[in-house]
Amino acid sequence: MSAADGRVTASDERVPQELEIVRVGHDDPDARRLVEEVQEEYVRRYGGRDESPVEPAEFLPPGGSFFVGYADGVAVATGAWRRSGVEACGTRVTAEVKRMYVVPTAQRRGYARRMLAHLEASAAATGYEALVLETGDRQPEAIELYLSSGYAEIPGFGHYRDSPINRSFAKRID
């Protein structure tokens, strides 16, 4: 339902809303809350938290960036990228997508696609030529998002490269 003053609230389902994407620090309270929520989602889907090594400093410009998406002032999405160096799409000038997440009450509104497009544009503006990412086969909606956004499957890399459920993707963004 909409608020009494006509504003759309984060609890409204399937109502298109603007997503204000803001660069924040990895330690921002909204970022920390959303990262914890995505970690809980990994526990539900995979039985454990993501153990990929992550250092907050990796998400500081110019090498990386961390973003929170707000709908009607409520933090509902997150996404980040950090320097990678993984060879993909004919280049090593790559950044890795991390912490893509949309809260369940805000899913199916295009927010993940908007966040991904923002990550691509901001990484390209910084000079990266391609984005790479890892996900798992227990996240079919994420895989569909990446494939429908022009990402191609690549050989595994990173912490989970040898896992049989790892799926890795890349896209040229320059």
PDB file of C-alpha atoms in Angstrom:
ATOM      1  CA  MET A   1       0.000   0.000   0.000  1.00  0.00           C
ATOM      2  CA  SER A   2       1.033   3.583  -0.533  1.00  0.00           C
ATOM      3  CA  ALA A   3       1.561   5.955   2.342  1.00  0.00           C
ATOM      4  CA  ALA A   4      -1.315   8.331   3.163  1.00  0.00           C
ATOM      5  CA  ASP A   5       0.502  11.217   1.486  1.00  0.00           C
ATOM      6  CA  GLY A   6       0.737   9.303  -1.797  1.00  0.00           C
ATOM      7  CA  ARG A   7       4.389   8.280  -1.508  1.00  0.00           C
ATOM      8  CA  VAL A   8       5.315   4.745  -2.426  1.00  0.00           C
ATOM      9  CA  THR A   9       6.811   2.855   0.507  1.00  0.00           C
ATOM     10  CA  ALA A  10       9.363   0.046   0.490  1.00  0.00           C
ATOM     11  CA  SER A  11       6.623  -2.384   1.532  1.00  0.00           C
ATOM     12  CA  ASP A  12       4.688  -1.852  -1.734  1.00  0.00           C
ATOM     13  CA  GLU A  13       5.160  -4.875  -3.971  1.00  0.00           C
ATOM     14  CA  ARG A  14       5.923  -4.678  -7.683  1.00  0.00           C
ATOM     15  CA  VAL A  15       5.501  -0.897  -7.777  1.00  0.00           C
ATOM     16  CA  PRO A  16       8.314   0.672  -9.811  1.00  0.00           C
ATOM     17  CA  GLN A  17      10.268   3.124  -7.706  1.00  0.00           C
ATOM     18  CA  GLU A  18      13.337   5.188  -8.219  1.00  0.00           C
ATOM     19  CA  LEU A  19      16.459   3.768  -6.668  1.00  0.00           C
ATOM     20  CA  GLU A  20      18.854   6.370  -5.311  1.00  0.00           C
ATOM     21  CA  ILE A  21      22.324   4.823  -5.385  1.00  0.00           C
ATOM     22  CA  VAL A  22      24.837   6.329  -2.977  1.00  0.00           C
ATOM     23  CA  ARG A  23      28.552   5.569  -2.610  1.00  0.00           C
ATOM     24  CA  VAL A  24      29.251   4.720   1.020  1.00  0.00           C
ATOM     25  CA  GLY A  25      32.065   3.264   3.053  1.00  0.00           C
ATOM     26  CA  HIS A  26      32.176  -0.464   3.688  1.00  0.00           C
ATOM     27  CA  ASP A  27      31.587   0.367   7.364  1.00  0.00           C
ATOM     28  CA  ASP A  28      28.454   2.462   6.730  1.00  0.00           C
ATOM     29  CA  PRO A  29      25.618   1.216   9.015  1.00  0.00           C
ATOM     30  CA  ASP A  30      23.254   0.525   6.099  1.00  0.00           C
ATOM     31  CA  ALA A  31      26.024  -1.264   4.197  1.00  0.00           C
ATOM     32  CA  ARG A  32      26.913  -3.377   7.241  1.00  0.00           C
ATOM     33  CA  ARG A  33      23.251  -4.333   7.797  1.00  0.00           C
ATOM     34  CA  LEU A  34      22.736  -5.327   4.155  1.00  0.00           C
ATOM     35  CA  VAL A  35      26.005  -7.298   4.049  1.00  0.00           C
ATOM     36  CA  GLU A  36      24.897  -9.186   7.140  1.00  0.00           C
ATOM     37  CA  GLU A  37      21.542  -9.919   5.483  1.00  0.00           C
ATOM     38  CA  VAL A  38      23.234 -11.278   2.358  1.00  0.00           C
ATOM     39  CA  GLN A  39      25.498 -13.414   4.552  1.00  0.00           C
ATOM     40  CA  GLU A  40      22.367 -14.845   6.210  1.00  0.00           C
ATOM     41  CA  GLU A  41      21.010 -15.591   2.742  1.00  0.00           C
ATOM     42  CA  TYR A  42      24.220 -17.496   1.922  1.00  0.00           C
ATOM     43  CA  VAL A  43      23.762 -19.537   5.098  1.00  0.00           C
ATOM     44  CA  ARG A  44      20.213 -20.437   4.009  1.00  0.00           C
ATOM     45  CA  ARG A  45      21.244 -21.365   0.476  1.00  0.00           C
ATOM     46  CA  TYR A  46      24.707 -22.847   0.970  1.00  0.00           C
ATOM     47  CA  GLY A  47      24.927 -23.754   4.638  1.00  0.00           C
ATOM     48  CA  GLY A  48      27.607 -21.168   5.472  1.00  0.00           C
ATOM     49  CA  ARG A  49      28.741 -17.592   5.099  1.00  0.00           C
ATOM     50  CA  ASP A  50      30.776 -16.348   2.141  1.00  0.00           C
ATOM     51  CA  GLU A  51      34.390 -16.880   3.201  1.00  0.00           C
ATOM     52  CA  SER A  52      35.971 -14.958   0.314  1.00  0.00           C
ATOM     53  CA  PRO A  53      38.655 -12.687   1.753  1.00  0.00           C
ATOM     54  CA  VAL A  54      37.372  -9.109   1.821  1.00  0.00           C
ATOM     55  CA  GLU A  55      39.225  -6.083   3.137  1.00  0.00           C
ATOM     56  CA  PRO A  56      37.174  -2.887   3.605  1.00  0.00           C
ATOM     57  CA  ALA A  57      39.992  -0.803   2.094  1.00  0.00           C
ATOM     58  CA  GLU A  58      39.513  -2.666  -1.219  1.00  0.00           C
ATOM     59  CA  PHE A  59      36.263  -0.731  -1.674  1.00  0.00           C
ATOM     60  CA  LEU A  60      37.806   2.725  -1.376  1.00  0.00           C
ATOM     61  CA  PRO A  61      38.117   4.826  -4.547  1.00  0.00           C
ATOM     62  CA  PRO A  62      39.810   4.716  -6.910  1.00  0.00           C
ATOM     63  CA  GLY A  63      40.424   0.961  -6.651  1.00  0.00           C
ATOM     64  CA  GLY A  64      36.914   0.096  -5.581  1.00  0.00           C
ATOM     65  CA  SER A  65      33.547   1.427  -4.524  1.00  0.00           C
ATOM     66  CA  PHE A  66      30.689   0.312  -2.312  1.00  0.00           C
ATOM     67  CA  PHE A  67      27.103   1.436  -2.942  1.00  0.00           C
ATOM     68  CA  VAL A  68      23.771   1.314  -1.150  1.00  0.00           C
ATOM     69  CA  GLY A  69      20.490   1.744  -3.007  1.00  0.00           C
ATOM     70  CA  TYR A  70      17.656   3.611  -1.315  1.00  0.00           C
ATOM     71  CA  ALA A  71      13.971   3.434  -2.236  1.00  0.00           C
ATOM     72  CA  ASP A  72      11.933   6.140  -0.547  1.00  0.00           C
ATOM     73  CA  GLY A  73      14.783   6.670   1.909  1.00  0.00           C
ATOM     74  CA  VAL A  74      15.009   3.002   2.917  1.00  0.00           C
ATOM     75  CA  ALA A  75      18.215   1.030   2.245  1.00  0.00           C
ATOM     76  CA  VAL A  76      17.059  -1.882   0.069  1.00  0.00           C
ATOM     77  CA  ALA A  77      20.016  -2.843  -2.132  1.00  0.00           C
ATOM     78  CA  THR A  78      23.757  -3.056  -2.129  1.00  0.00           C
ATOM     79  CA  GLY A  79      26.518  -3.656  -4.639  1.00  0.00           C
ATOM     80  CA  ALA A  80      30.241  -3.075  -4.809  1.00  0.00           C
ATOM     81  CA  TRP A  81      33.319  -3.603  -6.942  1.00  0.00           C
ATOM     82  CA  ARG A  82      37.009  -3.933  -6.190  1.00  0.00           C
ATOM     83  CA  ARG A  83      40.171  -4.238  -8.265  1.00  0.00           C
ATOM     84  CA  SER A  84      40.567  -7.777  -9.549  1.00  0.00           C
ATOM     85  CA  GLY A  85      43.252  -8.388 -12.160  1.00  0.00           C
ATOM     86  CA  VAL A  86      41.547 -11.614 -13.263  1.00  0.00           C
ATOM     87  CA  GLU A  87      41.981 -12.058 -17.003  1.00  0.00           C
ATOM     88  CA  ALA A  88      38.625 -11.953 -18.769  1.00  0.00           C
ATOM     89  CA  CYS A  89      37.220 -10.587 -22.011  1.00  0.00           C
ATOM     90  CA  GLY A  90      40.737 -10.032 -23.336  1.00  0.00           C
ATOM     91  CA  THR A  91      41.950  -7.827 -20.479  1.00  0.00           C
ATOM     92  CA  ARG A  92      43.398  -7.887 -16.985  1.00  0.00           C
ATOM     93  CA  VAL A  93      42.057  -4.387 -16.247  1.00  0.00           C
ATOM     94  CA  THR A  94      39.154  -5.904 -14.355  1.00  0.00           C
ATOM     95  CA  ALA A  95      37.111  -5.231 -11.250  1.00  0.00           C
ATOM     96  CA  GLU A  96      35.161  -7.840  -9.308  1.00  0.00           C
ATOM     97  CA  VAL A  97      31.504  -7.365  -8.381  1.00  0.00           C
ATOM     98  CA  LYS A  98      30.799  -8.108  -4.723  1.00  0.00           C
ATOM     99  CA  ARG A  99      27.831  -7.981  -2.369  1.00  0.00           C
ATOM    100  CA  MET A 100      25.026  -7.668  -4.906  1.00  0.00           C
ATOM    101  CA  TYR A 101      21.853  -7.931  -2.824  1.00  0.00           C
ATOM    102  CA  VAL A 102      18.280  -6.691  -2.714  1.00  0.00           C
ATOM    103  CA  VAL A 103      16.153  -7.182   0.409  1.00  0.00           C
ATOM    104  CA  PRO A 104      13.310  -9.677  -0.147  1.00  0.00           C
ATOM    105  CA  THR A 105      10.562  -7.058   0.268  1.00  0.00           C
ATOM    106  CA  ALA A 106      12.071  -4.991  -2.574  1.00  0.00           C
ATOM    107  CA  GLN A 107      12.823  -7.780  -5.041  1.00  0.00           C
ATOM    108  CA  ARG A 108      11.275  -8.006  -8.522  1.00  0.00           C
ATOM    109  CA  ARG A 109      11.327  -4.238  -9.010  1.00  0.00           C
ATOM    110  CA  GLY A 110      14.429  -4.012 -11.191  1.00  0.00           C
ATOM    111  CA  TYR A 111      16.690  -2.826  -8.372  1.00  0.00           C
ATOM    112  CA  ALA A 112      19.336  -5.509  -8.913  1.00  0.00           C
ATOM    113  CA  ARG A 113      19.492  -4.655 -12.619  1.00  0.00           C
ATOM    114  CA  ARG A 114      19.773  -0.936 -11.788  1.00  0.00           C
ATOM    115  CA  MET A 115      22.512  -1.582  -9.239  1.00  0.00           C
ATOM    116  CA  LEU A 116      24.425  -3.783 -11.678  1.00  0.00           C
ATOM    117  CA  ALA A 117      24.208  -1.114 -14.388  1.00  0.00           C
ATOM    118  CA  HIS A 118      25.484   1.448 -11.875  1.00  0.00           C
ATOM    119  CA  LEU A 119      28.397  -0.800 -10.930  1.00  0.00           C
ATOM    120  CA  GLU A 120      29.264  -1.230 -14.603  1.00  0.00           C
ATOM    121  CA  ALA A 121      29.112   2.510 -15.313  1.00  0.00           C
ATOM    122  CA  SER A 122      31.081   3.554 -12.236  1.00  0.00           C
ATOM    123  CA  ALA A 123      33.778   0.920 -12.795  1.00  0.00           C
ATOM    124  CA  ALA A 124      34.065   1.909 -16.469  1.00  0.00           C
ATOM    125  CA  ALA A 125      34.346   5.591 -15.485  1.00  0.00           C
ATOM    126  CA  THR A 126      37.243   4.630 -13.222  1.00  0.00           C
ATOM    127  CA  GLY A 127      39.054   2.963 -16.120  1.00  0.00           C
ATOM    128  CA  TYR A 128      38.178  -0.696 -15.719  1.00  0.00           C
ATOM    129  CA  GLU A 129      37.610  -2.579 -18.958  1.00  0.00           C
ATOM    130  CA  ALA A 130      35.633  -5.577 -17.686  1.00  0.00           C
ATOM    131  CA  LEU A 131      33.774  -6.799 -14.636  1.00  0.00           C
ATOM    132  CA  VAL A 132      34.074 -10.310 -13.252  1.00  0.00           C
ATOM    133  CA  LEU A 133      32.011 -11.998 -10.568  1.00  0.00           C
ATOM    134  CA  GLU A 134      31.400 -15.245  -8.762  1.00  0.00           C
ATOM    135  CA  THR A 135      28.052 -16.660  -7.738  1.00  0.00           C
ATOM    136  CA  GLY A 136      26.765 -20.115  -7.004  1.00  0.00           C
ATOM    137  CA  ASP A 137      24.341 -22.416  -8.742  1.00  0.00           C
ATOM    138  CA  ARG A 138      21.917 -22.084  -5.810  1.00  0.00           C
ATOM    139  CA  GLN A 139      21.238 -18.498  -6.926  1.00  0.00           C
ATOM    140  CA  PRO A 140      19.443 -19.048 -10.235  1.00  0.00           C
ATOM    141  CA  GLU A 141      17.871 -15.578 -10.194  1.00  0.00           C
ATOM    142  CA  ALA A 142      21.347 -14.002  -9.966  1.00  0.00           C
ATOM    143  CA  ILE A 143      22.617 -16.163 -12.815  1.00  0.00           C
ATOM    144  CA  GLU A 144      19.629 -15.129 -14.940  1.00  0.00           C
ATOM    145  CA  LEU A 145      20.288 -11.451 -14.155  1.00  0.00           C
ATOM    146  CA  TYR A 146      23.929 -11.726 -15.214  1.00  0.00           C
ATOM    147  CA  LEU A 147      23.197 -13.684 -18.390  1.00  0.00           C
ATOM    148  CA  SER A 148      20.390 -11.318 -19.410  1.00  0.00           C
ATOM    149  CA  SER A 149      22.722  -8.362 -18.742  1.00  0.00           C
ATOM    150  CA  GLY A 150      25.335  -9.605 -21.210  1.00  0.00           C
ATOM    151  CA  TYR A 151      27.675 -11.515 -18.917  1.00  0.00           C
ATOM    152  CA  ALA A 152      29.320 -14.676 -20.215  1.00  0.00           C
ATOM    153  CA  GLU A 153      30.453 -17.623 -18.162  1.00  0.00           C
ATOM    154  CA  ILE A 154      34.211 -17.812 -17.607  1.00  0.00           C
ATOM    155  CA  PRO A 155      36.510 -20.290 -15.854  1.00  0.00           C
ATOM    156  CA  GLY A 156      36.338 -20.169 -12.066  1.00  0.00           C
ATOM    157  CA  PHE A 157      38.560 -17.758 -10.172  1.00  0.00           C
ATOM    158  CA  GLY A 158      38.906 -16.531  -6.635  1.00  0.00           C
ATOM    159  CA  HIS A 159      38.225 -18.228  -3.335  1.00  0.00           C
ATOM    160  CA  TYR A 160      35.634 -20.673  -4.690  1.00  0.00           C
ATOM    161  CA  ARG A 161      37.237 -21.387  -8.080  1.00  0.00           C
ATOM    162  CA  ASP A 162      37.436 -25.135  -7.428  1.00  0.00           C
ATOM    163  CA  SER A 163      33.947 -25.513  -5.972  1.00  0.00           C
ATOM    164  CA  PRO A 164      31.620 -27.596  -8.145  1.00  0.00           C
ATOM    165  CA  ILE A 165      28.766 -25.138  -7.497  1.00  0.00           C
ATOM    166  CA  ASN A 166      30.795 -22.028  -8.392  1.00  0.00           C
ATOM    167  CA  ARG A 167      29.716 -20.048 -11.443  1.00  0.00           C
ATOM    168  CA  SER A 168      31.910 -17.223 -12.689  1.00  0.00           C
ATOM    169  CA  PHE A 169      30.960 -14.552 -15.218  1.00  0.00           C
ATOM    170  CA  ALA A 170      32.488 -11.551 -16.977  1.00  0.00           C
ATOM    171  CA  LYS A 171      31.423  -8.655 -19.159  1.00  0.00           C
ATOM    172  CA  ARG A 172      33.371  -6.085 -21.129  1.00  0.00           C
ATOM    173  CA  ILE A 173      32.315  -2.601 -19.915  1.00  0.00           C
ATOM    174  CA  ASP A 174      34.620  -0.151 -21.699  1.00  0.00           C
TER     175      ASP A 174
END
